[in-house]
PDB file of C-alpha atoms in Angstrom:
ATOM      1  CA  MET U   1       0.000   0.000   0.000  1.00  0.00           C
ATOM      2  CA  SER U   2       1.373   3.415  -0.941  1.00  0.00           C
ATOM      3  CA  ARG U   3       2.086   6.084   1.657  1.00  0.00           C
ATOM      4  CA  ASN U   4      -0.695   8.223   0.198  1.00  0.00           C
ATOM      5  CA  SER U   5      -3.126   5.329   0.402  1.00  0.00           C
ATOM      6  CA  SER U   6      -2.095   4.604   4.018  1.00  0.00           C
ATOM      7  CA  ASP U   7      -2.586   8.263   4.937  1.00  0.00           C
ATOM      8  CA  THR U   8      -6.026   8.286   3.337  1.00  0.00           C
ATOM      9  CA  ARG U   9      -7.002   5.078   5.117  1.00  0.00           C
ATOM     10  CA  ALA U  10      -5.900   6.488   8.484  1.00  0.00           C
ATOM     11  CA  ARG U  11      -7.808   9.716   7.797  1.00  0.00           C
ATOM     12  CA  ILE U  12     -10.950   7.718   6.946  1.00  0.00           C
ATOM     13  CA  LEU U  13     -10.649   5.714  10.171  1.00  0.00           C
ATOM     14  CA  ASP U  14     -10.081   8.841  12.274  1.00  0.00           C
ATOM     15  CA  CYS U  15     -13.075  10.571  10.657  1.00  0.00           C
ATOM     16  CA  THR U  16     -15.248   7.514  11.258  1.00  0.00           C
ATOM     17  CA  TRP U  17     -14.167   7.448  14.895  1.00  0.00           C
ATOM     18  CA  ASN U  18     -14.942  11.156  15.328  1.00  0.00           C
ATOM     19  CA  LEU U  19     -18.323  10.930  13.621  1.00  0.00           C
ATOM     20  CA  LEU U  20     -19.395   7.924  15.671  1.00  0.00           C
ATOM     21  CA  GLU U  21     -18.305   9.530  18.937  1.00  0.00           C
ATOM     22  CA  SER U  22     -20.295  12.656  18.047  1.00  0.00           C
ATOM     23  CA  GLY U  23     -23.431  10.690  18.874  1.00  0.00           C
ATOM     24  CA  ASP U  24     -25.016  10.563  15.422  1.00  0.00           C
ATOM     25  CA  LYS U  25     -26.997   7.332  15.366  1.00  0.00           C
ATOM     26  CA  LYS U  26     -26.762   6.862  11.595  1.00  0.00           C
ATOM     27  CA  VAL U  27     -23.377   7.683  10.161  1.00  0.00           C
ATOM     28  CA  ARG U  28     -23.529   7.069   6.416  1.00  0.00           C
ATOM     29  CA  MET U  29     -20.665   6.297   4.085  1.00  0.00           C
ATOM     30  CA  SER U  30     -21.297   9.640   2.380  1.00  0.00           C
ATOM     31  CA  ASP U  31     -20.873  11.439   5.757  1.00  0.00           C
ATOM     32  CA  ILE U  32     -17.560   9.681   6.314  1.00  0.00           C
ATOM     33  CA  ALA U  33     -16.335  10.412   2.780  1.00  0.00           C
ATOM     34  CA  LYS U  34     -17.226  14.096   3.173  1.00  0.00           C
ATOM     35  CA  ALA U  35     -15.482  14.341   6.548  1.00  0.00           C
ATOM     36  CA  ALA U  36     -12.386  12.641   5.103  1.00  0.00           C
ATOM     37  CA  GLY U  37     -12.374  14.944   2.074  1.00  0.00           C
ATOM     38  CA  ILE U  38     -12.745  12.148  -0.475  1.00  0.00           C
ATOM     39  CA  THR U  39     -15.456  10.849  -2.776  1.00  0.00           C
ATOM     40  CA  ARG U  40     -17.726   7.973  -1.820  1.00  0.00           C
ATOM     41  CA  GLN U  41     -16.139   5.969  -4.635  1.00  0.00           C
ATOM     42  CA  ALA U  42     -12.696   6.551  -3.151  1.00  0.00           C
ATOM     43  CA  LEU U  43     -14.014   5.486   0.261  1.00  0.00           C
ATOM     44  CA  TYR U  44     -15.329   2.232  -1.208  1.00  0.00           C
ATOM     45  CA  LEU U  45     -11.912   1.535  -2.729  1.00  0.00           C
ATOM     46  CA  HIS U  46     -10.489   1.453   0.799  1.00  0.00           C
ATOM     47  CA  PHE U  47     -13.480  -0.196   2.485  1.00  0.00           C
ATOM     48  CA  PRO U  48     -15.787  -2.105   0.142  1.00  0.00           C
ATOM     49  CA  THR U  49     -18.528  -2.377   2.800  1.00  0.00           C
ATOM     50  CA  ARG U  50     -19.688  -0.290   5.721  1.00  0.00           C
ATOM     51  CA  ALA U  51     -19.283  -3.301   8.005  1.00  0.00           C
ATOM     52  CA  GLU U  52     -15.595  -3.578   7.059  1.00  0.00           C
ATOM     53  CA  LEU U  53     -15.153   0.130   7.748  1.00  0.00           C
ATOM     54  CA  LEU U  54     -16.817   0.008  11.170  1.00  0.00           C
ATOM     55  CA  VAL U  55     -14.846  -3.065  12.250  1.00  0.00           C
ATOM     56  CA  ALA U  56     -11.634  -1.445  10.977  1.00  0.00           C
ATOM     57  CA  ALA U  57     -12.475   1.756  12.877  1.00  0.00           C
ATOM     58  CA  THR U  58     -12.886  -0.104  16.177  1.00  0.00           C
ATOM     59  CA  ARG U  59      -9.609  -1.923  15.606  1.00  0.00           C
ATOM     60  CA  HIS U  60      -7.963   1.376  14.657  1.00  0.00           C
ATOM     61  CA  ILE U  61      -8.972   2.784  18.026  1.00  0.00           C
ATOM     62  CA  ASP U  62      -7.367  -0.231  19.716  1.00  0.00           C
ATOM     63  CA  SER U  63      -4.211   0.389  17.712  1.00  0.00           C
ATOM     64  CA  VAL U  64      -4.081   4.135  18.443  1.00  0.00           C
ATOM     65  CA  LYS U  65      -4.714   3.508  22.138  1.00  0.00           C
ATOM     66  CA  ASP U  66      -2.163   0.663  22.101  1.00  0.00           C
ATOM     67  CA  VAL U  67      -4.378  -2.046  23.528  1.00  0.00           C
ATOM     68  CA  ASP U  68      -1.529  -4.567  23.215  1.00  0.00           C
ATOM     69  CA  ALA U  69       0.585  -2.559  25.668  1.00  0.00           C
ATOM     70  CA  ARG U  70      -2.398  -2.352  28.018  1.00  0.00           C
ATOM     71  CA  LEU U  71      -2.725  -6.143  27.934  1.00  0.00           C
ATOM     72  CA  ALA U  72       1.004  -6.836  28.361  1.00  0.00           C
ATOM     73  CA  ASN U  73       0.770  -7.431  32.130  1.00  0.00           C
ATOM     74  CA  SER U  74      -2.142  -9.813  31.693  1.00  0.00           C
ATOM     75  CA  ARG U  75      -0.377 -11.758  28.964  1.00  0.00           C
ATOM     76  CA  ALA U  76       2.870 -11.920  30.959  1.00  0.00           C
ATOM     77  CA  ALA U  77       1.208 -13.012  34.199  1.00  0.00           C
ATOM     78  CA  THR U  78       2.744 -16.037  35.882  1.00  0.00           C
ATOM     79  CA  SER U  79      -0.411 -17.174  37.669  1.00  0.00           C
ATOM     80  CA  GLY U  80      -4.086 -17.396  36.848  1.00  0.00           C
ATOM     81  CA  ARG U  81      -5.092 -14.998  39.594  1.00  0.00           C
ATOM     82  CA  GLU U  82      -2.477 -12.488  38.454  1.00  0.00           C
ATOM     83  CA  ARG U  83      -3.761 -12.779  34.875  1.00  0.00           C
ATOM     84  CA  LEU U  84      -7.353 -12.273  36.005  1.00  0.00           C
ATOM     85  CA  VAL U  85      -6.528  -9.154  38.017  1.00  0.00           C
ATOM     86  CA  ALA U  86      -4.351  -7.693  35.248  1.00  0.00           C
ATOM     87  CA  PHE U  87      -7.002  -8.329  32.594  1.00  0.00           C
ATOM     88  CA  ILE U  88      -9.728  -6.689  34.680  1.00  0.00           C
ATOM     89  CA  SER U  89      -7.467  -3.691  35.235  1.00  0.00           C
ATOM     90  CA  ALA U  90      -6.614  -3.404  31.531  1.00  0.00           C
ATOM     91  CA  TRP U  91     -10.182  -3.755  30.253  1.00  0.00           C
ATOM     92  CA  GLY U  92     -11.810  -1.847  33.103  1.00  0.00           C
ATOM     93  CA  GLY U  93      -9.433   1.053  32.583  1.00  0.00           C
ATOM     94  CA  TYR U  94     -10.029   1.005  28.836  1.00  0.00           C
ATOM     95  CA  ILE U  95     -13.820   1.259  28.993  1.00  0.00           C
ATOM     96  CA  PRO U  96     -13.895   5.018  29.775  1.00  0.00           C
ATOM     97  CA  GLU U  97     -11.664   5.670  26.779  1.00  0.00           C
ATOM     98  CA  ILE U  98     -13.837   3.809  24.274  1.00  0.00           C
ATOM     99  CA  HIS U  99     -17.153   4.639  25.885  1.00  0.00           C
ATOM    100  CA  GLY U 100     -18.201   7.175  23.223  1.00  0.00           C
ATOM    101  CA  MET U 101     -17.666   4.669  20.437  1.00  0.00           C
ATOM    102  CA  SER U 102     -19.443   1.956  22.415  1.00  0.00           C
ATOM    103  CA  VAL U 103     -22.488   4.174  22.969  1.00  0.00           C
ATOM    104  CA  ALA U 104     -22.688   4.956  19.253  1.00  0.00           C
ATOM    105  CA  LEU U 105     -22.356   1.362  18.077  1.00  0.00           C
ATOM    106  CA  ARG U 106     -24.791   0.034  20.677  1.00  0.00           C
ATOM    107  CA  ALA U 107     -27.336   2.732  19.819  1.00  0.00           C
ATOM    108  CA  MET U 108     -27.171   1.752  16.147  1.00  0.00           C
ATOM    109  CA  ARG U 109     -27.000  -2.019  16.468  1.00  0.00           C
ATOM    110  CA  ASP U 110     -30.747  -2.757  16.569  1.00  0.00           C
ATOM    111  CA  SER U 111     -31.326  -1.122  13.198  1.00  0.00           C
ATOM    112  CA  ASP U 112     -27.840  -1.352  11.682  1.00  0.00           C
ATOM    113  CA  ALA U 113     -26.332  -4.797  11.036  1.00  0.00           C
ATOM    114  CA  GLU U 114     -22.906  -3.312  10.273  1.00  0.00           C
ATOM    115  CA  ALA U 115     -22.758  -1.463  13.593  1.00  0.00           C
ATOM    116  CA  ALA U 116     -23.881  -4.638  15.355  1.00  0.00           C
ATOM    117  CA  ALA U 117     -21.112  -6.583  13.596  1.00  0.00           C
ATOM    118  CA  ALA U 118     -18.486  -4.020  14.643  1.00  0.00           C
ATOM    119  CA  TRP U 119     -19.645  -4.064  18.276  1.00  0.00           C
ATOM    120  CA  ASP U 120     -19.844  -7.860  18.332  1.00  0.00           C
ATOM    121  CA  ASP U 121     -16.318  -8.087  16.888  1.00  0.00           C
ATOM    122  CA  ARG U 122     -14.894  -6.021  19.737  1.00  0.00           C
ATOM    123  CA  MET U 123     -16.906  -7.785  22.416  1.00  0.00           C
ATOM    124  CA  GLN U 124     -15.678 -11.141  21.125  1.00  0.00           C
ATOM    125  CA  ALA U 125     -12.136  -9.807  21.585  1.00  0.00           C
ATOM    126  CA  VAL U 126     -13.008  -9.022  25.223  1.00  0.00           C
ATOM    127  CA  ARG U 127     -14.532 -12.476  25.595  1.00  0.00           C
ATOM    128  CA  HIS U 128     -11.289 -13.967  24.262  1.00  0.00           C
ATOM    129  CA  GLY U 129      -9.392 -12.121  27.011  1.00  0.00           C
ATOM    130  CA  CYS U 130     -11.858 -13.416  29.602  1.00  0.00           C
ATOM    131  CA  ALA U 131     -11.397 -16.959  28.301  1.00  0.00           C
ATOM    132  CA  ALA U 132      -7.603 -16.641  28.532  1.00  0.00           C
ATOM    133  CA  ALA U 133      -7.853 -15.507  32.162  1.00  0.00           C
ATOM    134  CA  VAL U 134     -10.226 -18.370  32.988  1.00  0.00           C
ATOM    135  CA  GLN U 135      -7.955 -20.897  31.253  1.00  0.00           C
ATOM    136  CA  ALA U 136      -5.061 -19.656  33.373  1.00  0.00           C
ATOM    137  CA  LEU U 137      -7.159 -20.119  36.520  1.00  0.00           C
ATOM    138  CA  ALA U 138      -8.083 -23.640  35.416  1.00  0.00           C
ATOM    139  CA  ALA U 139      -4.440 -24.460  34.633  1.00  0.00           C
ATOM    140  CA  ASP U 140      -3.514 -23.387  38.176  1.00  0.00           C
ATOM    141  CA  LYS U 141      -6.371 -25.518  39.525  1.00  0.00           C
ATOM    142  CA  VAL U 142      -7.894 -22.527  41.316  1.00  0.00           C
ATOM    143  CA  LEU U 143     -11.102 -22.286  39.254  1.00  0.00           C
ATOM    144  CA  ARG U 144     -14.197 -23.229  41.261  1.00  0.00           C
ATOM    145  CA  GLU U 145     -14.879 -26.938  40.783  1.00  0.00           C
ATOM    146  CA  ASP U 146     -18.578 -26.399  40.042  1.00  0.00           C
ATOM    147  CA  LEU U 147     -17.756 -24.123  37.078  1.00  0.00           C
ATOM    148  CA  ASN U 148     -16.553 -25.291  33.704  1.00  0.00           C
ATOM    149  CA  GLU U 149     -14.389 -22.904  31.698  1.00  0.00           C
ATOM    150  CA  GLU U 150     -17.215 -21.845  29.389  1.00  0.00           C
ATOM    151  CA  ALA U 151     -19.547 -20.926  32.263  1.00  0.00           C
ATOM    152  CA  ALA U 152     -16.713 -19.113  34.054  1.00  0.00           C
ATOM    153  CA  THR U 153     -15.942 -17.170  30.874  1.00  0.00           C
ATOM    154  CA  ASP U 154     -19.629 -16.264  30.565  1.00  0.00           C
ATOM    155  CA  LEU U 155     -19.641 -14.948  34.138  1.00  0.00           C
ATOM    156  CA  LEU U 156     -16.474 -12.895  33.748  1.00  0.00           C
ATOM    157  CA  TRP U 157     -17.548 -11.491  30.381  1.00  0.00           C
ATOM    158  CA  THR U 158     -20.868 -10.404  31.875  1.00  0.00           C
ATOM    159  CA  LEU U 159     -19.213  -8.820  34.923  1.00  0.00           C
ATOM    160  CA  LEU U 160     -16.935  -6.819  32.615  1.00  0.00           C
ATOM    161  CA  SER U 161     -19.668  -5.546  30.305  1.00  0.00           C
ATOM    162  CA  VAL U 162     -19.689  -1.892  29.340  1.00  0.00           C
ATOM    163  CA  GLU U 163     -23.276  -1.745  30.552  1.00  0.00           C
ATOM    164  CA  ASN U 164     -22.221  -2.766  34.078  1.00  0.00           C
ATOM    165  CA  TRP U 165     -19.506  -0.099  34.026  1.00  0.00           C
ATOM    166  CA  GLU U 166     -22.121   2.478  32.960  1.00  0.00           C
ATOM    167  CA  HIS U 167     -24.507   1.507  35.767  1.00  0.00           C
ATOM    168  CA  LEU U 168     -21.852   1.659  38.462  1.00  0.00           C
ATOM    169  CA  VAL U 169     -19.700   4.589  37.312  1.00  0.00           C
ATOM    170  CA  ARG U 170     -22.141   6.766  35.393  1.00  0.00           C
ATOM    171  CA  ASP U 171     -25.462   6.010  37.097  1.00  0.00           C
ATOM    172  CA  CYS U 172     -24.324   5.270  40.656  1.00  0.00           C
ATOM    173  CA  GLY U 173     -21.380   7.666  40.744  1.00  0.00           C
ATOM    174  CA  TRP U 174     -18.655   5.168  41.609  1.00  0.00           C
ATOM    175  CA  SER U 175     -15.079   6.242  41.014  1.00  0.00           C
ATOM    176  CA  GLN U 176     -13.097   4.327  38.427  1.00  0.00           C
ATOM    177  CA  LEU U 177     -10.867   3.028  41.222  1.00  0.00           C
ATOM    178  CA  ASP U 178     -13.856   1.749  43.204  1.00  0.00           C
ATOM    179  CA  TYR U 179     -15.288   0.130  40.070  1.00  0.00           C
ATOM    180  CA  GLU U 180     -12.082  -1.758  39.280  1.00  0.00           C
ATOM    181  CA  SER U 181     -11.564  -2.794  42.913  1.00  0.00           C
ATOM    182  CA  GLN U 182     -15.116  -4.057  43.407  1.00  0.00           C
ATOM    183  CA  ILE U 183     -15.321  -5.832  40.031  1.00  0.00           C
ATOM    184  CA  THR U 184     -12.013  -7.540  40.759  1.00  0.00           C
ATOM    185  CA  GLY U 185     -13.344  -8.704  44.131  1.00  0.00           C
ATOM    186  CA  LEU U 186     -16.586  -9.935  42.560  1.00  0.00           C
ATOM    187  CA  ALA U 187     -14.711 -11.805  39.848  1.00  0.00           C
ATOM    188  CA  GLU U 188     -12.426 -13.459  42.391  1.00  0.00           C
ATOM    189  CA  ALA U 189     -15.390 -14.452  44.554  1.00  0.00           C
ATOM    190  CA  ALA U 190     -17.296 -15.778  41.547  1.00  0.00           C
ATOM    191  CA  LEU U 191     -14.455 -17.727  39.944  1.00  0.00           C
ATOM    192  CA  LEU U 192     -11.868 -18.788  42.505  1.00  0.00           C
ATOM    193  CA  ALA U 193     -12.116 -21.921  44.584  1.00  0.00           C
ATOM    194  CA  THR U 194     -12.067 -21.291  48.292  1.00  0.00           C
ATOM    195  CA  ALA U 195      -8.994 -22.658  50.020  1.00  0.00           C
TER     196      ALA U 195
END
């Protein structure tokens, strides 16, 4: 890909991000093309479908915000409990930074299959992180005996939902520190075997 093409692609992704975070519930390809200063035809050369563009935009945000660096402690953890705590910290601390995009995609998902696909793609990435933490707990033999890995992943994924963060931090006025501390405690109580 040429430098010019890479620059245009990055500009398209940044414009998509900005438009979605503005709260508009129906961002059209023509809106994105206009914001990026290109024609709709040029936009479709970079992203043949709106779904591809929305998924790419969410992944672009992860790249710009260096999600891999945020997950480094979780991935390098030497115990299951350490991995669980590090993953909760990484994801819990990331939610406020991607909240605007999450609100936009969730608002559109009932009437917009592409927005639903983009949101589902990112939430499956979170679920993958939950599964990795649960697998580490199981490998250490500290996962509750009455939970299989799939059920434990379901529980952790639900605890870490953006909606739960919204209820506790936005609606109830919890601090981010309190949210992360309490969610970590809940996850440990829900998943770890008692000694």
